Short mmCIF file of C-alpha atoms and ligand atoms in Angstrom, two decimals:
data_model
loop_
_atom_site.label_atom_id
_atom_site.label_comp_id
_atom_site.label_asym_id
_atom_site.label_seq_id
_atom_site.Cartn_x
_atom_site.Cartn_y
_atom_site.Cartn_z
CA MET A 1 -11.57 -5.63 16.63
CA VAL A 2 -14.79 -7.22 15.96
CA ASP A 3 -17.98 -5.52 17.64
CA ASP A 4 -22.02 -6.61 18.49
CA ARG A 5 -22.96 -6.52 14.83
CA ASP A 6 -20.20 -9.05 13.58
CA LEU A 7 -21.17 -11.68 16.23
CA LEU A 8 -24.66 -10.92 15.08
CA LYS A 9 -23.63 -12.55 11.47
CA VAL A 10 -22.55 -15.54 13.83
CA VAL A 11 -26.10 -15.95 15.36
CA SER A 12 -27.88 -15.62 12.34
CA GLY A 13 -26.01 -17.92 10.37
CA ILE A 14 -27.24 -20.41 12.77
CA ILE A 15 -30.73 -19.36 13.35
CA GLY A 16 -31.48 -17.63 10.15
CA GLU A 17 -31.01 -14.22 8.83
CA GLU A 18 -35.09 -13.12 9.64
CA ARG A 19 -34.71 -13.75 13.00
CA THR A 20 -31.72 -11.19 13.44
CA SER A 21 -32.47 -8.54 10.99
CA ASP A 22 -35.33 -6.38 13.39
CA ASP A 23 -35.56 -4.98 16.32
CA CYS A 24 -38.05 -7.51 17.60
CA CYS A 25 -39.19 -11.40 16.79
CA MET A 26 -42.77 -11.97 15.75
CA ILE A 27 -44.54 -15.38 16.97
CA LYS A 28 -48.17 -16.61 16.00
CA VAL A 29 -49.80 -17.71 18.24
CA GLY A 30 -53.24 -18.44 16.69
CA ASP A 31 -54.62 -15.53 15.76
CA ASP A 32 -52.32 -12.97 17.67
CA ASN A 33 -48.82 -11.65 16.54
CA ILE A 34 -46.69 -11.74 19.43
CA ILE A 35 -43.71 -9.26 19.47
CA LEU A 36 -40.94 -10.33 21.53
CA SER A 37 -37.55 -8.21 22.28
CA THR A 38 -34.72 -8.64 24.78
CA ASP A 39 -31.73 -6.11 25.58
CA MET A 40 -29.07 -6.40 28.33
CA LEU A 41 -27.08 -3.08 29.95
CA HIS A 42 -24.64 -2.72 32.48
CA GLU A 43 -23.10 -0.41 34.46
CA SER A 44 -19.58 0.14 32.78
CA THR A 45 -21.15 0.78 29.05
CA ASP A 46 -24.20 1.63 29.56
CA PHE A 47 -25.42 3.62 33.23
CA PRO A 48 -23.43 6.56 33.03
CA ARG A 49 -21.79 7.84 36.83
CA GLY A 50 -24.39 10.11 38.36
CA MET A 51 -27.79 8.11 37.52
CA THR A 52 -29.98 6.78 40.41
CA ASP A 53 -31.08 3.30 40.47
CA TRP A 54 -34.81 4.62 39.44
CA GLN A 55 -33.19 5.96 36.33
CA ILE A 56 -31.12 2.63 35.66
CA GLY A 57 -34.67 0.73 36.16
CA TRP A 58 -36.35 3.41 34.16
CA MET A 59 -33.84 3.24 30.94
CA SER A 60 -33.84 -0.75 31.04
CA ALA A 61 -37.35 -0.88 30.96
CA ALA A 62 -37.86 1.98 28.01
CA VAL A 63 -34.87 0.13 25.64
CA THR A 64 -36.87 -2.61 25.15
CA LEU A 65 -40.27 -0.97 25.01
CA SER A 66 -38.80 0.99 22.64
CA ASP A 67 -37.72 -1.97 20.05
CA VAL A 68 -41.59 -3.03 20.96
CA ALA A 69 -42.68 0.09 19.97
CA SER A 70 -40.80 0.04 16.56
CA CYS A 71 -42.67 -2.89 15.13
CA GLY A 72 -45.75 -1.04 15.36
CA ALA A 73 -46.77 -3.29 18.55
CA VAL A 74 -48.79 -2.15 21.71
CA PRO A 75 -46.42 -3.33 24.50
CA LEU A 76 -48.38 -5.67 27.10
CA ALA A 77 -45.54 -6.57 29.44
CA LEU A 78 -41.79 -6.64 30.48
CA LEU A 79 -39.66 -8.98 32.21
CA LEU A 80 -36.37 -7.49 34.30
CA ALA A 81 -33.62 -10.10 35.17
CA ALA A 82 -30.96 -8.15 37.58
CA GLY A 83 -27.73 -9.19 37.95
CA LEU A 84 -27.10 -7.00 41.33
CA ASP A 85 -23.72 -5.77 42.54
CA GLU A 86 -25.12 -4.64 45.75
CA PRO A 87 -28.52 -5.96 47.04
CA GLU A 88 -30.43 -2.80 48.23
CA ARG A 89 -30.14 -1.65 44.46
CA ILE A 90 -33.38 -4.00 43.81
CA SER A 91 -35.56 -1.60 45.06
CA GLY A 92 -35.02 1.38 43.14
CA ILE A 93 -34.26 -0.30 39.93
CA THR A 94 -37.57 -2.08 40.19
CA ALA A 95 -39.70 1.37 40.82
CA GLY A 96 -38.10 2.68 38.11
CA ALA A 97 -38.77 -0.06 35.78
CA LYS A 98 -42.57 -0.24 36.78
CA ASP A 99 -42.71 3.74 36.16
CA CYS A 100 -41.98 3.13 33.08
CA CYS A 101 -43.62 0.49 32.19
CA GLU A 102 -46.90 2.15 33.35
CA ARG A 103 -46.04 5.29 31.60
CA PHE A 104 -46.20 3.61 28.47
CA GLY A 105 -49.15 1.03 28.99
CA ALA A 106 -46.90 -1.99 30.00
CA GLU A 107 -47.37 -4.28 33.21
CA LEU A 108 -43.71 -5.05 34.84
CA ALA A 109 -44.87 -9.00 35.33
CA GLY A 110 -41.56 -10.84 36.36
CA GLY A 111 -37.91 -11.09 35.95
CA ASP A 112 -35.04 -12.79 37.64
CA ILE A 113 -32.35 -12.02 40.09
CA ASP A 114 -28.83 -13.02 40.95
CA PHE A 115 -25.41 -12.03 42.01
CA HIS A 116 -22.95 -9.84 39.20
CA SER A 117 -19.80 -8.54 40.07
CA GLU A 118 -20.86 -6.03 37.48
CA LEU A 119 -24.66 -4.62 37.51
CA THR A 120 -26.41 -6.29 34.62
CA ILE A 121 -30.08 -5.84 33.87
CA VAL A 122 -31.94 -7.99 30.94
CA THR A 123 -35.15 -6.74 30.14
CA THR A 124 -37.71 -8.73 27.98
CA GLY A 125 -40.89 -7.16 26.40
CA ILE A 126 -44.03 -8.51 24.97
CA GLY A 127 -46.23 -6.50 22.59
CA ARG A 128 -49.06 -7.72 20.46
CA VAL A 129 -49.18 -6.24 16.93
CA GLU A 130 -51.94 -6.91 14.22
CA ASP A 131 -51.06 -8.45 11.16
CA GLU A 132 -51.57 -4.88 8.87
CA TYR A 133 -49.86 -2.78 11.27
CA TYR A 134 -46.85 -5.39 11.82
CA LYS A 135 -43.57 -3.26 11.01
CA THR A 136 -40.26 -4.48 10.49
CA ARG A 137 -36.78 -3.10 8.65
CA ARG A 138 -37.43 -4.75 5.66
CA GLY A 139 -40.36 -2.57 3.70
CA ALA A 140 -38.39 0.31 2.73
CA LYS A 141 -38.55 1.07 -1.38
CA PRO A 142 -36.77 3.13 -3.47
CA GLY A 143 -38.63 6.41 -4.17
CA ASP A 144 -40.06 6.32 -0.65
CA ILE A 145 -38.76 8.91 1.97
CA VAL A 146 -36.56 8.42 5.34
CA CYS A 147 -37.92 10.12 8.12
CA VAL A 148 -36.84 10.31 12.11
CA THR A 149 -39.03 11.15 14.96
CA GLY A 150 -37.79 13.67 17.86
CA THR A 151 -34.19 15.54 17.78
CA PRO A 152 -31.19 12.76 17.65
CA GLY A 153 -28.48 13.46 19.58
CA CYS A 154 -29.45 14.68 22.23
CA ALA A 155 -28.13 11.52 24.74
CA GLY A 156 -24.76 11.83 22.64
CA ALA A 157 -24.66 15.97 23.82
CA ALA A 158 -25.00 15.03 27.42
CA LEU A 159 -22.39 12.25 27.13
CA GLU A 160 -20.17 14.87 26.03
CA GLY A 161 -21.06 16.73 29.12
CA SER A 162 -24.26 18.79 28.23
CA GLU A 163 -26.31 19.00 31.72
CA ARG A 164 -29.39 20.21 29.55
CA TYR A 165 -29.94 16.73 28.17
CA TRP A 166 -29.00 14.89 31.31
CA LYS A 167 -32.68 13.57 31.37
CA ASN A 168 -32.74 12.61 27.77
CA LEU A 169 -29.86 10.37 28.22
CA VAL A 170 -30.70 8.59 31.48
CA GLU A 171 -34.84 9.03 31.20
CA PRO A 172 -35.50 8.32 27.78
CA LEU A 173 -39.02 8.22 26.01
CA PRO A 174 -39.56 5.22 23.73
CA ALA A 175 -41.73 6.16 21.10
CA VAL A 176 -44.65 3.75 22.06
CA ARG A 177 -47.72 6.06 20.72
CA GLU A 178 -45.29 7.22 17.71
CA GLY A 179 -44.76 3.62 17.00
CA ARG A 180 -48.60 2.92 16.82
CA LEU A 181 -49.81 5.99 15.18
CA LEU A 182 -46.94 5.28 12.13
CA ALA A 183 -47.91 1.70 11.91
CA VAL A 184 -51.34 2.51 11.58
CA ALA A 185 -50.65 5.30 8.99
CA GLY A 186 -49.14 2.90 6.86
CA VAL A 187 -45.15 3.18 7.07
CA SER A 188 -43.59 0.82 4.94
CA SER A 189 -40.23 0.26 7.40
CA MET A 190 -39.43 1.14 11.20
CA MET A 191 -36.70 0.71 13.61
CA ASP A 192 -35.62 2.61 16.49
CA VAL A 193 -32.17 4.70 16.24
CA SER A 194 -31.05 3.19 19.70
CA ASP A 195 -27.42 3.07 18.37
CA GLY A 196 -27.34 6.24 16.05
CA ILE A 197 -28.74 7.20 13.38
CA ALA A 198 -25.60 6.21 10.80
CA LEU A 199 -25.78 2.55 11.99
CA SER A 200 -29.64 2.47 11.72
CA LEU A 201 -29.76 3.41 8.52
CA TYR A 202 -27.01 0.74 7.55
CA ASP A 203 -28.82 -1.77 9.52
CA LEU A 204 -32.08 -0.61 7.70
CA SER A 205 -30.23 -0.91 4.30
CA GLY A 206 -28.82 -3.89 4.82
CA SER A 207 -32.45 -5.60 5.92
CA SER A 208 -34.39 -4.03 3.20
CA CYS A 209 -31.70 -4.25 0.38
CA VAL A 210 -31.50 0.05 -0.60
CA GLY A 211 -29.44 2.30 -0.21
CA PHE A 212 -30.13 6.18 1.51
CA GLU A 213 -29.52 9.39 0.76
CA ILE A 214 -29.73 11.98 3.21
CA SER A 215 -28.98 15.81 3.88
CA MET A 216 -27.48 16.91 6.79
CA ASP A 217 -29.15 20.54 6.53
CA ASN A 218 -32.33 18.02 6.99
CA LEU A 219 -31.24 16.61 10.18
CA PRO A 220 -33.47 18.56 13.31
CA LEU A 221 -30.80 19.50 15.58
CA SER A 222 -31.54 20.50 19.25
CA PRO A 223 -29.52 23.37 20.41
CA GLY A 224 -26.10 22.61 21.31
CA VAL A 225 -26.19 19.46 18.91
CA SER A 226 -24.22 19.04 16.18
CA PRO A 227 -25.11 17.40 13.06
CA GLU A 228 -22.16 14.89 13.74
CA MET A 229 -23.59 13.92 16.99
CA ALA A 230 -27.27 13.69 15.52
CA LEU A 231 -25.69 11.67 13.15
CA TYR A 232 -23.67 9.04 15.31
CA SER A 233 -24.40 9.21 18.97
CA GLY A 234 -26.91 6.84 20.18
CA GLY A 235 -29.19 7.03 23.23
CA ASP A 236 -31.92 8.67 21.62
CA PHE A 237 -34.56 6.17 21.21
CA GLY A 238 -36.22 8.34 18.55
CA LEU A 239 -37.87 6.04 15.31
CA LEU A 240 -36.08 5.45 11.78
CA PHE A 241 -39.30 5.02 9.28
CA THR A 242 -39.23 4.85 5.42
CA CYS A 243 -43.01 5.62 3.38
CA GLY A 244 -44.29 7.30 0.60
CA ARG A 245 -45.18 10.70 0.34
CA ASP A 246 -48.34 10.58 0.59
CA ILE A 247 -48.48 9.42 3.87
CA LEU A 248 -46.96 12.71 6.17
CA PRO A 249 -48.01 14.50 8.17
CA VAL A 250 -49.47 11.85 10.30
CA THR A 251 -51.36 13.55 13.21
CA GLY A 252 -49.87 13.31 16.57
CA VAL A 253 -46.23 12.71 15.22
CA ASP A 254 -43.32 14.80 15.73
CA CYS A 255 -40.93 13.82 12.67
CA THR A 256 -38.58 15.04 10.21
CA VAL A 257 -37.83 14.16 6.55
CA ILE A 258 -34.16 13.64 6.62
CA GLY A 259 -34.08 11.90 3.01
CA VAL A 260 -34.78 9.54 0.36
CA VAL A 261 -34.01 6.07 -0.17
CA THR A 262 -32.22 4.75 -3.25
CA ASP A 263 -31.70 1.70 -5.06
CA SER A 264 -27.53 2.38 -4.75
CA GLY A 265 -27.09 0.42 -1.34
CA GLU A 266 -25.10 2.78 -0.38
CA VAL A 267 -25.64 5.23 2.40
CA LEU A 268 -24.69 9.16 1.60
CA CYS A 269 -25.11 12.04 3.10
CA ASP A 270 -24.88 14.90 0.85
CA GLY A 271 -23.40 12.88 -2.06
CA VAL A 272 -20.22 11.24 0.98
CA LEU A 273 -20.77 8.05 2.37
CA VAL A 274 -21.65 7.96 5.83
CA GLU A 275 -19.29 6.38 8.23
CA ARG A 276 -20.38 2.92 9.54
CA ARG A 277 -20.27 4.03 13.10
CA GLY A 278 -22.01 4.81 16.18
CA TYR A 279 -23.39 2.48 19.46
CA SER A 280 -21.23 -0.42 19.42
CA HIS A 281 -20.20 -3.14 21.79
CA ARG A 282 -16.06 -3.87 20.68
CA TRP A 283 -14.23 -6.87 21.59
CA MET A 284 -10.01 -6.52 21.09
CA GLU A 285 -9.87 -10.11 20.29
CA GLU A 286 -10.35 -11.82 16.74
CA ILE A 287 -12.86 -14.26 16.00
N1 LIG B 1 -27.39 -13.61 20.82
C1 LIG B 1 -28.55 -13.45 19.86
N2 LIG B 1 -28.93 -14.70 19.90
C2 LIG B 1 -30.05 -14.70 18.98
N3 LIG B 1 -30.69 -13.67 18.44
C3 LIG B 1 -29.93 -12.35 19.09
C4 LIG B 1 -29.23 -12.48 19.43
N4 LIG B 1 -28.41 -11.28 19.81
C5 LIG B 1 -29.50 -10.19 18.82
N5 LIG B 1 -30.45 -11.16 18.31
C6 LIG B 1 -31.68 -10.62 17.39
O1 LIG B 1 -31.02 -9.82 16.15
C7 LIG B 1 -31.96 -8.73 16.05
C8 LIG B 1 -31.19 -7.64 16.06
O2 LIG B 1 -30.32 -7.44 17.29
P1 LIG B 1 -29.59 -6.03 17.54
O3 LIG B 1 -29.58 -6.01 19.25
O4 LIG B 1 -28.90 -5.31 16.77
O5 LIG B 1 -31.46 -4.97 17.79
P2 LIG B 1 -31.86 -3.80 18.75
O6 LIG B 1 -32.05 -4.73 20.18
O7 LIG B 1 -33.03 -3.26 18.22
O8 LIG B 1 -30.38 -3.19 18.95
P3 LIG B 1 -30.13 -2.40 20.55
O9 LIG B 1 -29.42 -3.50 21.41
O10 LIG B 1 -29.50 -1.34 20.24
O11 LIG B 1 -31.16 -2.10 21.24
C9 LIG B 1 -32.95 -8.78 17.39
O12 LIG B 1 -33.82 -8.95 16.43
C10 LIG B 1 -32.49 -9.66 18.18
O13 LIG B 1 -33.41 -10.38 19.03
C1 LIG B 2 -21.58 5.38 27.70
C2 LIG B 2 -23.34 5.43 27.12
N1 LIG B 2 -23.40 5.35 25.99
C3 LIG B 2 -24.36 5.27 25.31
C4 LIG B 2 -25.66 5.46 25.99
C5 LIG B 2 -26.71 5.34 25.62
N2 LIG B 2 -27.49 3.64 25.44
C6 LIG B 2 -28.26 3.74 26.34
S1 LIG B 2 -29.34 1.91 25.90
C7 LIG B 2 -28.22 2.28 24.25
C8 LIG B 2 -28.15 1.45 23.27
C9 LIG B 2 -28.67 -0.03 23.58
O1 LIG B 2 -28.08 -1.20 24.27
P1 LIG B 2 -27.43 -2.38 23.36
O2 LIG B 2 -27.18 -2.04 22.02
O3 LIG B 2 -26.67 -2.58 24.63
O4 LIG B 2 -28.94 -3.26 23.27
C10 LIG B 2 -27.51 3.57 24.17
C11 LIG B 2 -27.14 3.75 23.08
C12 LIG B 2 -25.49 5.12 27.04
N3 LIG B 2 -26.42 5.07 28.23
N4 LIG B 2 -24.21 5.18 28.08
MG1 LIG B 3 -33.84 -1.51 18.34
MG1 LIG B 4 -32.74 -3.38 21.77
MG1 LIG B 5 -29.89 -5.14 21.47
#
């Protein structure tokens, strides 16, 4: 069985590791740092039954604005390419994406339309960030603390049938304001937790060449959300970041210290190795 992270290693061998080890890429244009990110979502793996087309548009925009936010950037624009199984779905999807963009300060500025047997949406986000506020997954240092914003696991709980968290799952809120405030406050590394805290800690560990020691008791849990869900389920779009102890609290950011950065290279929870699993795409065939 291979997953998307295995395939990313193939891509990384071709275009370079620095291009595949962050939520976004950064391109310098004159004095500006332009931030770019793209995501593909499709019906069978990302849009649970019961979502409206408006919510599908909203979620598609939110996942990409979340990546832009995780770099400390201000979002500018979003492009949405829709592979439609039914042509009439375009209105709801476009309205949802536009509303999400407007809420978070971006413009839905273009896209593409084609036929597709399974509803498939690709969103591409563009943002801008100053040199000093540009954040990546590469700056975590042993001795830093590691923190998350929001309450992870709610989207996962909804996927398992908890109705109270349905909106968390289908109308996720990218942490655009929080990402910017944390970047300005001087965090050392940052990413979003779209695929769950566990996988994100492994991603951060690989990019920063560090380890983590977190504690189950520190995980911020909403009612009815198990520590297991908080660690291993995705779709919450909070931010995972590291920083020196002196930086917190950051005014306007609701976050929780879940552990510390170590130099061991291992991701441990209460002394036990965290499983490397979360939300990922898998293929049965070997490559
Ligand atoms: N097919 C690809 N070709 C080139 N770069 C890629 C490809 N797939 C992913 N990347 C790059 O690799 C980096 C990591 O991608 P990944 O999809 O894991 O991150 P992400 O978008 O933050 O996660 P998520 O998919 O959960 O939103 C990103 O910078 C992305 O642009
Ligand atoms: C069945 C189901 N499981 C989880 C979610 C939550 N979710 C929405 S987008 C996303 C990650 C980004 O996607 P990608 O990694 O494809 O870019 C996740 C985890 C969902 N909506 N439906
Ligand atoms: Mg991301
Ligand atoms: Mg993404
Ligand atoms: Mg992706």
